[in-house]
Amino acid sequence: TDFLQNVRRLLGNAGPPGRALALQLANFEAQRRAEQAERMPESRGDVGAIVGEPFFLPLYKLFNIYGGVFRLTFGPKSFVIVSDPLVAKHLLKDNAKAYSKGILAEILEFVMGTGLIPADGEVWRVRRRAIVPAVHRKYVAAMMGLFGHATQRLCDKLDEAAAGGVNMEMESLFSRLTLDVIGKAVFNYDFDSLTNDTGIVEAVYITLREAEERSTAILPYWKIPILRAIVPRQRRVTKALNLINEILDNLIAICKRMVEEEDVQFEDEYMNDRDPSILHFLLAAGEEVSSKQLRDDLMTMLIAGHETSAAVLTWTFYLLAQNPGVMTKLQEEVDRVLGDRHPTVEDMKKLRYTTRVINESLRLYPQPPVLIRRSLESDTLGKYRIDKGEDIFISTWNIHRSPKLWESPESFVPERWPLDGPDPTEVNQNYRYLPFGGGQRKCLGDMFATFEVITALAMLVRRFDFSLAPGAPPVEMTTGATIHTAAGLLMDVSRRRTGSDDHPDEVSNRETNLASTRMSEA
Ligand code: HEM
């Protein structure tokens, strides 16, 4: 190879005929390298084989047959499926610049535009640099009151159900809880979706369902403008998007006025106490950004931070219902550390077992279960060459359940994460644990989301016992962007006897009132 390279250099210096020869030689070398690379294992299938069950399940079976990198081909279309942590590291970190979001960006364009999740290249770089500082530690700490307040509303709702002996469908309640949190946290809007089910809340769900439908649909009929204009479902989507955009524009305008009236110096950890939202930070930072881009970013965070956290809570409660021993240990920790207080940021360090329960739930049910990329140039994945323009699925599901990487991979064992060790989402597990992705596109809401779900989990299990409702449909998976249950998570919810029933909880009520004042002021 060295010899060929030297010949090529000499030829390159020998005028145009030499350069032409050098080019031919380079092509010859590339061809030889491609021949030397091993042929990637290939699974040929028909689409029918993966329709009907969540698509990441057949990918797990194929991973056991074909290994950590293989090609899945349907007729003319093919995908590279990656379940090897070191190849995932290469894609997400070492050579991340050579990959874009591909299909994902195409599917989400209608709702997120060029928001941070679908964005690539320069737009992504600029917006990432603007948004990451907004989610600083002080901001997340300030959100603790909001997490507690929103969960308190859910507790109040569950109190009624527990008193009346009514079973509750928890998946939709978690979805509403996290919608209320993210609306307030990102653009200071109180959806109040736990009590309100019309207008804007419905519009958010129509949009979300459409994004999920598009990510799993086989025929992208909505790309045809005339069908978009006449199919009733698409007209509803357009109407819902218009309503959300109108509200976002309005919130941006209100926030701009607030920022103009302010007379404070913008600093790195800037926060406005009346409105600590991410939107307020972004406007106060005063960076050049179009309203359309700002709206795309807000919409992206609304969706990214809503369904993911809700799905984590749903599957955590499902797992706890099957593992009463874990539930008992969890409740013991929460009783000891918190009692009936709302959690503070200091409690996050003390609720170690609670954190491990979430870590382990995220291992078994990663949200989303698959990360999507497209190669911008040819590259080598492990032993295999890939071309430019290849669609790649990194299966977090497979990596998190690989028998080569985990002992009893299918079992829910929070103890596998040492209690006194660092949070596994923050230390390098060498890409075998990727609940928030990795590398330059790692989730920027990871701390926010972790504290949000720990708060909700701790407060709920302190107050209630949960079990699967007798006669409820079996809890099966279906997928959109995150893993959903096929028919809901119907639970029997009953008040625990913790001693606090006899002594109305003054501390938590006082904190709740404070939080409400803050929220209504804002
Ligand atoms: C990206 C998971 C909550 C905002 C990601 C990625 C994952 C993830 C796996 C990487 C996607 C990829 O590489 O293709 C989660 C989980 C959450 C959660 C499991 C809840 C438990 C949140 C929240 C926010 C958020 C609350 C907003 C405050 C984002 C954004 C990105 C992202 C903006 C794109 C980052 C970029 O491309 O630069 N999330 N997320 N996420 N997440 Fe989260």
Coordinates of C-alpha atoms and ligand atoms in Angstrom, one line a residue:
T1 CA 0.0 0.0 0.0
D2 CA 2.8 2.4 0.9
F3 CA 4.5 1.6 -2.5
L4 CA 1.2 2.3 -4.3
Q5 CA 0.8 5.6 -2.4
N6 CA 4.3 6.7 -3.4
V7 CA 3.7 5.9 -7.0
R8 CA 0.4 7.8 -6.8
R9 CA 2.2 10.9 -5.4
L10 CA 4.9 10.8 -8.1
L11 CA 2.3 10.5 -10.8
G12 CA 0.3 13.3 -9.3
N13 CA 3.3 15.6 -9.7
A14 CA 3.7 14.6 -13.3
G15 CA 1.2 16.9 -15.0
P16 CA -2.4 16.1 -16.2
P17 CA -1.7 12.6 -17.7
G18 CA 0.0 11.6 -14.5
R19 CA -2.9 12.8 -12.4
A20 CA -5.4 10.8 -14.5
L21 CA -3.3 7.7 -13.9
A22 CA -3.1 8.5 -10.2
L23 CA -6.9 8.7 -10.1
Q24 CA -7.2 5.3 -11.7
L25 CA -4.8 3.9 -9.2
A26 CA -6.8 5.4 -6.3
N27 CA -10.0 3.8 -7.7
F28 CA -8.1 0.5 -7.9
E29 CA -7.0 0.8 -4.3
A30 CA -10.5 1.6 -3.1
Q31 CA -11.9 -1.4 -5.0
R32 CA -9.3 -3.7 -3.5
R33 CA -10.0 -2.4 0.0
A34 CA -13.8 -3.0 -0.5
E35 CA -13.0 -6.6 -1.7
Q36 CA -10.9 -7.2 1.3
A37 CA -13.6 -6.0 3.7
E38 CA -15.8 -8.8 4.8
R39 CA -19.3 -9.0 3.4
M40 CA -21.9 -7.9 5.9
P41 CA -24.3 -10.6 6.9
E42 CA -27.7 -10.0 5.3
S43 CA -31.2 -10.8 6.2
R44 CA -33.7 -10.7 3.4
G45 CA -37.2 -10.4 4.4
D46 CA -40.6 -9.1 3.4
V47 CA -42.2 -6.1 5.2
G48 CA -45.0 -8.4 6.3
A49 CA -42.6 -10.2 8.6
I50 CA -42.1 -7.1 10.8
V51 CA -45.7 -5.7 10.6
G52 CA -47.9 -6.7 13.5
E53 CA -45.4 -6.7 16.3
P54 CA -43.2 -3.8 17.5
F55 CA -40.4 -3.7 14.9
F56 CA -37.6 -3.8 17.5
L57 CA -38.6 -7.3 18.6
P58 CA -37.9 -9.1 15.3
L59 CA -34.7 -7.0 15.2
Y60 CA -33.7 -8.7 18.4
K61 CA -34.2 -12.2 17.0
L62 CA -32.2 -11.3 13.9
F63 CA -29.4 -9.9 16.1
N64 CA -29.1 -13.3 17.8
I65 CA -28.7 -14.9 14.3
Y66 CA -26.7 -12.4 12.3
G67 CA -24.7 -10.6 15.1
G68 CA -23.9 -7.0 16.0
V69 CA -23.9 -5.5 12.5
F70 CA -26.1 -6.9 9.7
R71 CA -28.1 -5.7 6.8
L72 CA -31.8 -6.0 6.6
T73 CA -33.1 -5.9 3.1
F74 CA -36.7 -5.5 1.8
G75 CA -36.8 -5.5 -2.0
P76 CA -34.8 -2.4 -3.1
K77 CA -34.6 -0.9 0.4
S78 CA -32.0 -1.9 3.0
F79 CA -31.1 -0.9 6.6
V80 CA -28.0 -1.6 8.6
I81 CA -28.9 -2.8 12.1
V82 CA -26.3 -2.1 14.7
S83 CA -26.3 -3.9 18.1
D84 CA -22.6 -3.7 18.9
P85 CA -21.7 -1.1 21.6
L86 CA -18.3 -0.3 20.0
V87 CA -19.9 0.3 16.6
A88 CA -22.5 2.4 18.3
K89 CA -19.7 4.4 19.9
H90 CA -18.1 4.9 16.4
L91 CA -21.4 6.2 15.0
L92 CA -22.5 8.4 17.9
K93 CA -19.1 9.7 19.0
D94 CA -15.9 8.9 17.2
N95 CA -17.2 9.6 13.6
A96 CA -20.5 11.3 14.5
K97 CA -19.8 14.1 12.0
A98 CA -20.2 11.6 9.1
Y99 CA -23.9 10.8 10.0
S100 CA -27.2 12.7 9.9
K101 CA -30.6 11.9 11.3
G102 CA -31.8 10.7 7.9
I103 CA -35.3 9.1 7.9
L104 CA -36.1 10.6 11.3
A105 CA -35.6 14.1 10.1
E106 CA -37.8 13.4 7.1
I107 CA -40.6 12.0 9.2
L108 CA -40.5 14.7 11.9
E109 CA -40.0 17.6 9.5
F110 CA -43.8 18.4 9.5
V111 CA -43.8 19.0 13.2
M112 CA -40.3 19.9 14.3
G113 CA -39.1 21.6 11.2
T114 CA -35.4 22.2 11.9
G115 CA -35.6 21.8 15.6
L116 CA -32.7 20.2 17.5
I117 CA -33.7 16.5 17.1
P118 CA -34.0 16.4 13.3
A119 CA -31.5 19.2 12.6
D120 CA -28.2 18.4 11.1
G121 CA -25.0 20.3 10.2
E122 CA -24.6 24.0 10.9
V123 CA -28.2 24.5 12.1
W124 CA -27.8 21.8 14.7
R125 CA -24.4 23.1 15.8
V126 CA -25.6 26.7 16.3
R127 CA -28.9 25.7 18.1
R128 CA -27.2 23.1 20.3
R129 CA -24.8 25.7 21.5
A130 CA -27.6 28.1 22.2
I131 CA -29.9 25.6 24.0
V132 CA -27.5 23.5 26.2
P133 CA -26.7 26.4 28.5
A134 CA -30.4 27.0 29.1
V135 CA -30.7 23.6 30.9
H136 CA -28.0 24.5 33.5
R137 CA -28.0 22.9 37.0
K138 CA -29.6 25.9 38.7
Y139 CA -32.4 25.7 36.2
V140 CA -33.0 22.0 36.8
A141 CA -32.9 22.7 40.6
A142 CA -35.5 25.4 40.1
M143 CA -37.7 22.9 38.3
M144 CA -37.9 20.6 41.4
G145 CA -40.9 22.7 42.7
L146 CA -42.7 22.2 39.4
F147 CA -42.1 18.5 39.4
G148 CA -43.4 18.2 42.9
H149 CA -46.4 20.4 42.2
A150 CA -47.4 18.6 39.0
T151 CA -47.1 15.2 40.8
Q152 CA -49.2 16.5 43.7
R153 CA -52.0 17.2 41.2
L154 CA -51.8 13.6 40.0
C155 CA -51.7 12.3 43.6
D156 CA -54.9 14.3 44.3
K157 CA -56.5 12.7 41.3
L158 CA -55.5 9.2 42.4
D159 CA -56.7 9.9 45.9
E160 CA -60.3 10.2 44.5
A161 CA -59.9 7.0 42.5
A162 CA -58.4 5.2 45.5
A163 CA -61.3 6.3 47.7
G164 CA -63.9 5.3 45.1
G165 CA -62.2 2.0 44.3
V166 CA -61.9 2.9 40.6
N167 CA -59.0 1.4 38.6
M168 CA -56.9 3.9 36.7
E169 CA -55.3 3.8 33.3
M170 CA -51.8 5.1 34.3
E171 CA -50.2 5.5 30.9
S172 CA -52.4 8.3 29.9
L173 CA -52.1 9.9 33.3
F174 CA -48.3 9.8 33.1
S175 CA -48.5 11.4 29.6
R176 CA -50.6 14.2 31.0
L177 CA -48.3 14.7 34.0
T178 CA -45.2 15.1 31.8
L179 CA -47.1 17.3 29.3
D180 CA -47.9 19.7 32.2
V181 CA -44.3 19.6 33.3
I182 CA -42.7 20.2 30.0
G183 CA -45.1 23.0 28.9
K184 CA -44.3 25.0 32.0
A185 CA -40.6 24.2 31.9
V186 CA -40.0 25.0 28.3
F187 CA -42.3 27.9 27.5
N188 CA -44.1 28.7 30.7
Y189 CA -47.5 27.4 29.6
D190 CA -49.8 25.5 32.0
F191 CA -51.6 22.9 29.9
D192 CA -53.3 21.6 33.1
S193 CA -54.0 18.5 31.1
L194 CA -54.8 16.4 34.1
T195 CA -58.1 18.3 34.4
N196 CA -58.5 19.8 31.0
D197 CA -59.0 17.8 27.8
T198 CA -59.9 20.2 25.1
G199 CA -58.3 22.6 22.6
I200 CA -54.6 22.8 22.9
V201 CA -54.2 19.5 24.8
E202 CA -56.1 17.6 22.2
A203 CA -54.0 19.4 19.5
V204 CA -50.8 18.2 21.1
Y205 CA -52.1 14.6 21.1
I206 CA -53.3 14.7 17.5
T207 CA -49.8 15.9 16.5
L208 CA -48.0 13.3 18.5
R209 CA -50.2 10.5 17.2
E210 CA -49.5 11.7 13.7
A211 CA -45.8 11.7 14.2
E212 CA -46.0 8.2 15.5
E213 CA -48.3 7.1 12.7
R214 CA -45.8 8.5 10.1
S215 CA -42.9 6.8 11.7
T216 CA -44.5 3.4 11.4
A217 CA -46.6 3.8 8.2
I218 CA -45.6 2.1 5.0
L219 CA -47.1 4.5 2.5
P220 CA -46.3 8.1 3.0
Y221 CA -49.5 9.4 1.4
W222 CA -49.3 12.7 3.3
K223 CA -46.4 13.8 1.0
I224 CA -49.0 14.3 -1.8
P225 CA -50.3 17.9 -1.2
I226 CA -53.8 17.2 -2.5
L227 CA -54.2 14.2 -0.1
R228 CA -52.9 16.3 2.7
A229 CA -55.6 18.8 1.9
I230 CA -58.5 16.4 1.6
V231 CA -57.9 13.4 3.9
P232 CA -59.9 14.3 7.1
R233 CA -57.1 13.0 9.3
Q234 CA -54.5 15.3 7.6
R235 CA -56.8 18.2 7.8
R236 CA -57.2 17.7 11.6
V237 CA -53.4 17.5 11.8
T238 CA -53.0 20.8 9.9
K239 CA -55.6 22.4 12.2
A240 CA -53.9 21.1 15.3
L241 CA -50.5 22.3 14.2
N242 CA -51.9 25.7 13.4
L243 CA -53.3 26.0 16.8
I244 CA -50.1 25.0 18.6
N245 CA -48.1 27.4 16.4
E246 CA -50.4 30.2 17.2
I247 CA -50.1 29.6 20.9
L248 CA -46.3 29.3 20.7
D249 CA -46.1 32.5 18.7
N250 CA -48.2 34.2 21.3
L251 CA -46.0 32.9 24.1
I252 CA -42.9 34.0 22.3
A253 CA -44.4 37.5 21.9
I254 CA -45.3 37.7 25.6
C255 CA -41.9 36.5 26.7
K256 CA -40.2 39.0 24.4
R257 CA -42.1 41.8 26.0
M258 CA -41.1 40.5 29.5
V259 CA -37.4 40.4 28.5
E260 CA -37.5 43.9 27.0
E261 CA -38.8 45.2 30.4
E262 CA -36.1 43.4 32.3
D263 CA -33.0 45.3 33.5
V264 CA -30.7 42.4 34.4
Q265 CA -27.4 41.4 33.1
F266 CA -27.4 38.1 31.2
E267 CA -25.0 35.6 32.7
D268 CA -24.2 32.0 32.1
E269 CA -26.7 30.7 34.7
Y270 CA -29.2 33.4 33.9
M271 CA -32.7 32.7 35.3
N272 CA -35.7 34.8 35.7
D273 CA -37.5 33.8 39.0
R274 CA -40.9 34.8 37.7
D275 CA -40.4 32.8 34.5
P276 CA -37.5 30.3 34.6
S277 CA -38.6 28.7 31.3
I278 CA -36.1 27.7 28.6
L279 CA -37.8 30.1 26.2
H280 CA -37.1 33.0 28.6
F281 CA -33.4 32.0 28.8
L282 CA -33.2 31.8 25.0
L283 CA -34.7 35.3 24.5
A284 CA -32.7 36.9 27.2
A285 CA -29.5 35.5 25.7
G286 CA -30.3 37.8 22.8
E287 CA -28.9 35.5 20.1
E288 CA -30.0 36.0 16.5
V289 CA -32.7 33.4 15.9
S290 CA -35.8 33.5 13.6
S291 CA -39.2 33.0 15.2
K292 CA -39.7 29.9 13.0
Q293 CA -36.5 28.4 14.4
L294 CA -37.4 29.2 17.9
R295 CA -40.8 27.7 17.5
D296 CA -39.2 24.5 16.0
D297 CA -36.9 24.3 18.9
L298 CA -39.8 24.7 21.4
M299 CA -41.9 22.1 19.6
T300 CA -39.0 19.7 19.5
M301 CA -38.4 20.0 23.3
L302 CA -42.2 19.7 24.0
I303 CA -42.3 16.4 22.2
A304 CA -38.9 15.1 23.2
G305 CA -39.5 15.8 26.8
H306 CA -43.1 14.7 27.0
E307 CA -43.6 11.1 25.6
T308 CA -40.1 9.9 26.7
S309 CA -40.6 10.7 30.4
A310 CA -44.2 9.4 30.3
A311 CA -43.0 6.1 28.8
V312 CA -40.3 5.7 31.5
L313 CA -42.9 6.1 34.2
T314 CA -45.3 3.7 32.5
W315 CA -42.8 0.9 32.2
T316 CA -41.3 1.5 35.6
F317 CA -44.7 1.0 37.2
Y318 CA -45.3 -2.0 35.1
L319 CA -42.0 -3.5 36.2
L320 CA -42.7 -2.7 39.9
A321 CA -46.1 -4.4 39.7
Q322 CA -44.3 -7.6 38.7
N323 CA -41.5 -7.2 41.2
P324 CA -43.0 -6.6 44.6
G325 CA -39.7 -7.1 46.4
V326 CA -38.2 -4.1 44.5
M327 CA -41.3 -2.1 45.3
T328 CA -40.9 -2.8 49.1
K329 CA -37.2 -1.7 49.0
L330 CA -38.2 1.4 47.0
Q331 CA -40.9 2.4 49.4
E332 CA -38.6 1.8 52.4
E333 CA -36.1 4.3 50.9
V334 CA -38.7 6.9 50.1
D335 CA -40.2 6.6 53.6
R336 CA -36.8 7.1 55.2
V337 CA -35.5 9.9 53.0
L338 CA -38.6 11.9 52.2
G339 CA -41.6 11.0 54.2
D340 CA -44.3 13.3 52.9
R341 CA -42.1 16.1 51.8
H342 CA -41.8 17.0 48.2
P343 CA -38.3 16.1 47.0
T344 CA -35.6 18.8 46.8
V345 CA -32.5 18.7 44.6
E346 CA -30.5 17.5 47.6
D347 CA -32.8 14.5 47.9
M348 CA -31.8 13.4 44.4
K349 CA -28.4 12.3 45.8
K350 CA -30.0 10.5 48.7
L351 CA -32.7 8.6 46.7
R352 CA -30.1 6.1 45.4
Y353 CA -32.2 3.0 45.1
T354 CA -35.0 5.1 43.5
T355 CA -32.5 6.2 40.9
R356 CA -31.3 2.6 40.3
V357 CA -34.9 1.6 39.7
I358 CA -35.1 4.2 37.0
N359 CA -31.7 3.2 35.6
E360 CA -32.8 -0.4 35.3
S361 CA -36.2 0.5 33.9
L362 CA -34.4 2.5 31.2
R363 CA -32.2 -0.5 30.4
L364 CA -35.1 -2.8 29.8
Y365 CA -37.3 -0.2 28.1
P366 CA -35.1 2.4 26.4
Q367 CA -37.0 5.4 25.0
P368 CA -36.7 5.4 22.0
P369 CA -35.7 1.8 21.5
V370 CA -33.8 2.5 18.3
L371 CA -31.7 5.5 17.2
I372 CA -31.7 6.4 13.6
R373 CA -28.8 7.7 11.4
R374 CA -27.8 8.0 7.7
S375 CA -24.2 7.9 6.5
L376 CA -23.0 11.1 4.8
E377 CA -20.0 9.3 3.3
S378 CA -18.7 5.8 3.0
D379 CA -17.3 4.3 6.2
T380 CA -16.3 1.1 7.9
L381 CA -18.4 -0.3 10.7
G382 CA -16.4 -2.9 12.6
K383 CA -15.3 -5.3 9.8
Y384 CA -17.8 -4.0 7.2
R385 CA -17.8 -1.2 4.6
I386 CA -20.9 0.9 4.2
D387 CA -21.7 3.3 1.4
K388 CA -22.8 6.9 1.6
G389 CA -26.6 7.3 2.1
E390 CA -27.1 4.1 4.1
D391 CA -29.9 4.1 6.7
I392 CA -28.7 2.8 10.0
F393 CA -30.7 1.7 13.1
I394 CA -28.7 1.5 16.3
S395 CA -30.8 -0.8 18.5
T396 CA -30.5 0.4 22.0
W397 CA -33.0 -2.3 22.9
N398 CA -30.6 -5.0 21.6
I399 CA -27.5 -3.5 23.2
H400 CA -29.4 -3.2 26.6
R401 CA -30.6 -6.8 26.4
S402 CA -27.5 -8.5 24.9
P403 CA -26.6 -11.7 26.7
K404 CA -23.0 -11.0 25.8
L405 CA -23.1 -7.8 27.8
W406 CA -25.4 -8.4 30.7
E407 CA -26.1 -11.1 33.3
S408 CA -29.7 -12.2 33.3
P409 CA -30.4 -9.5 30.7
E410 CA -34.2 -10.0 30.7
S411 CA -34.5 -9.6 34.5
F412 CA -35.4 -6.4 36.3
V413 CA -32.6 -6.1 38.9
P414 CA -31.9 -2.5 40.1
E415 CA -29.2 -4.0 42.3
R416 CA -27.0 -4.6 39.2
W417 CA -26.1 -0.9 39.6
P418 CA -24.0 -0.5 42.7
L419 CA -25.8 1.9 45.2
D420 CA -22.6 3.8 46.0
G421 CA -21.3 3.9 42.4
P422 CA -21.8 6.9 40.1
D423 CA -25.0 7.3 38.2
P424 CA -24.6 4.9 35.2
T425 CA -26.2 7.5 32.8
E426 CA -23.3 9.9 33.6
V427 CA -20.3 7.6 33.5
N428 CA -19.0 5.9 30.5
Q429 CA -20.3 2.3 30.3
N430 CA -18.5 2.0 27.0
Y431 CA -21.7 2.4 25.1
R432 CA -23.4 -0.7 26.4
Y433 CA -25.9 1.5 28.3
L434 CA -27.3 4.4 26.2
P435 CA -30.6 5.5 27.7
F436 CA -29.9 9.1 26.7
G437 CA -27.9 8.3 23.6
G438 CA -24.2 9.3 23.5
G439 CA -21.6 11.6 21.9
Q440 CA -22.4 15.0 20.6
R441 CA -26.2 14.4 20.1
K442 CA -26.7 13.0 23.6
C443 CA -30.0 14.1 25.2
L444 CA -29.7 17.6 26.7
G445 CA -32.7 17.0 29.0
D446 CA -31.1 14.0 30.8
M447 CA -30.7 15.5 34.2
F448 CA -34.1 17.3 33.9
A449 CA -35.8 14.0 33.0
T450 CA -34.0 11.9 35.6
F451 CA -35.0 14.3 38.4
E452 CA -38.6 14.6 37.0
V453 CA -39.2 10.9 37.0
I454 CA -37.5 10.3 40.3
T455 CA -39.7 12.9 41.9
A456 CA -42.9 11.5 40.4
L457 CA -41.9 7.9 41.3
A458 CA -41.0 8.7 44.9
M459 CA -44.1 10.8 45.6
L460 CA -46.4 8.3 44.1
V461 CA -45.1 5.2 45.8
R462 CA -44.9 7.0 49.1
R463 CA -48.6 7.7 49.0
F464 CA -50.0 4.6 47.1
D465 CA -49.7 0.9 46.5
F466 CA -50.0 -0.1 42.8
S467 CA -50.9 -3.4 41.3
L468 CA -52.1 -4.5 37.9
A469 CA -55.9 -4.3 37.9
P470 CA -57.6 -7.7 38.1
G471 CA -59.0 -8.7 34.7
A472 CA -57.0 -5.9 32.9
P473 CA -55.8 -6.7 29.4
P474 CA -52.3 -8.2 29.3
V475 CA -49.7 -5.4 29.0
E476 CA -48.2 -5.7 25.6
M477 CA -45.9 -3.4 23.7
T478 CA -46.6 -1.3 20.6
T479 CA -44.4 1.3 19.2
G480 CA -44.3 4.8 17.9
A481 CA -41.4 7.0 18.8
T482 CA -41.3 5.5 22.3
I483 CA -42.6 2.2 23.5
H484 CA -46.3 2.3 24.4
T485 CA -48.6 -0.3 25.9
A486 CA -51.0 -1.8 23.4
A487 CA -54.0 -1.3 25.5
G488 CA -53.1 0.9 28.4
L489 CA -51.7 0.2 31.9
L490 CA -54.8 -0.3 34.1
M491 CA -53.9 -0.3 37.7
D492 CA -55.5 -0.8 41.1
V493 CA -54.4 2.1 43.2
S494 CA -54.8 2.1 47.0
R495 CA -53.7 4.5 49.7
R496 CA -50.8 3.2 51.8
R497 CA -51.0 3.3 55.6
T498 CA -47.9 5.4 56.3
G499 CA -49.1 7.1 59.5
S500 CA -49.5 10.4 57.6
D501 CA -53.2 9.7 57.1
D502 CA -53.9 10.6 60.7
H503 CA -51.8 13.8 60.4
P504 CA -52.6 15.9 57.4
D505 CA -49.4 16.7 55.7
E506 CA -48.8 20.3 56.5
V507 CA -45.3 20.6 55.0
S508 CA -46.3 19.2 51.6
N509 CA -49.4 21.3 51.5
R510 CA -47.5 24.5 52.3
E511 CA -45.0 23.7 49.5
T512 CA -47.7 23.0 47.1
N513 CA -49.4 26.3 47.8
L514 CA -46.1 28.1 47.3
A515 CA -45.6 26.3 44.0
S516 CA -49.1 27.3 42.8
T517 CA -48.5 30.9 43.7
R518 CA -45.3 30.8 41.7
M519 CA -47.0 29.1 38.8
S520 CA -49.9 31.5 38.6
E521 CA -47.7 34.6 38.9
A522 CA -45.6 33.4 36.0
Ligands
HEM1 C1 -32.1 13.6 22.4 C2 -33.8 10.2 25.5 C3 -36.1 13.6 28.0 C4 -34.6 16.9 24.9 C5 -32.3 12.4 23.1 C6 -31.7 11.1 22.7 C7 -32.2 10.2 23.5 C8 -33.1 10.8 24.4 C9 -31.9 8.7 23.5 C10 -30.7 10.9 21.5 C11 -31.4 10.7 20.2 C12 -30.4 10.4 19.1 O1 -29.2 10.3 19.3 O2 -30.9 10.1 18.0 C13 -34.6 10.8 26.4 C14 -35.2 10.2 27.5 C15 -35.9 11.1 28.2 C16 -35.6 12.4 27.6 C17 -35.2 8.6 27.8 C18 -36.7 11.0 29.4 C19 -36.5 10.1 30.4 C20 -35.8 14.8 27.4 C21 -36.3 16.1 27.9 C22 -35.9 17.0 27.0 C23 -35.2 16.3 26.0 C24 -37.1 16.3 29.2 C25 -36.1 18.5 27.0 C26 -36.0 19.3 28.1 C27 -33.8 16.3 23.9 C28 -33.2 17.0 22.8 C29 -32.5 16.0 22.1 C30 -32.7 14.8 22.8 C31 -33.4 18.4 22.4 C32 -31.7 16.2 20.8 C33 -30.3 16.6 21.1 C34 -29.4 16.8 19.9 O3 -29.7 16.2 18.8 O4 -28.5 17.6 20.0 N1 -33.1 12.2 24.1 N2 -34.8 12.2 26.5 N3 -35.1 15.0 26.2 N4 -33.5 15.0 23.9 FE1 -34.0 13.6 25.3

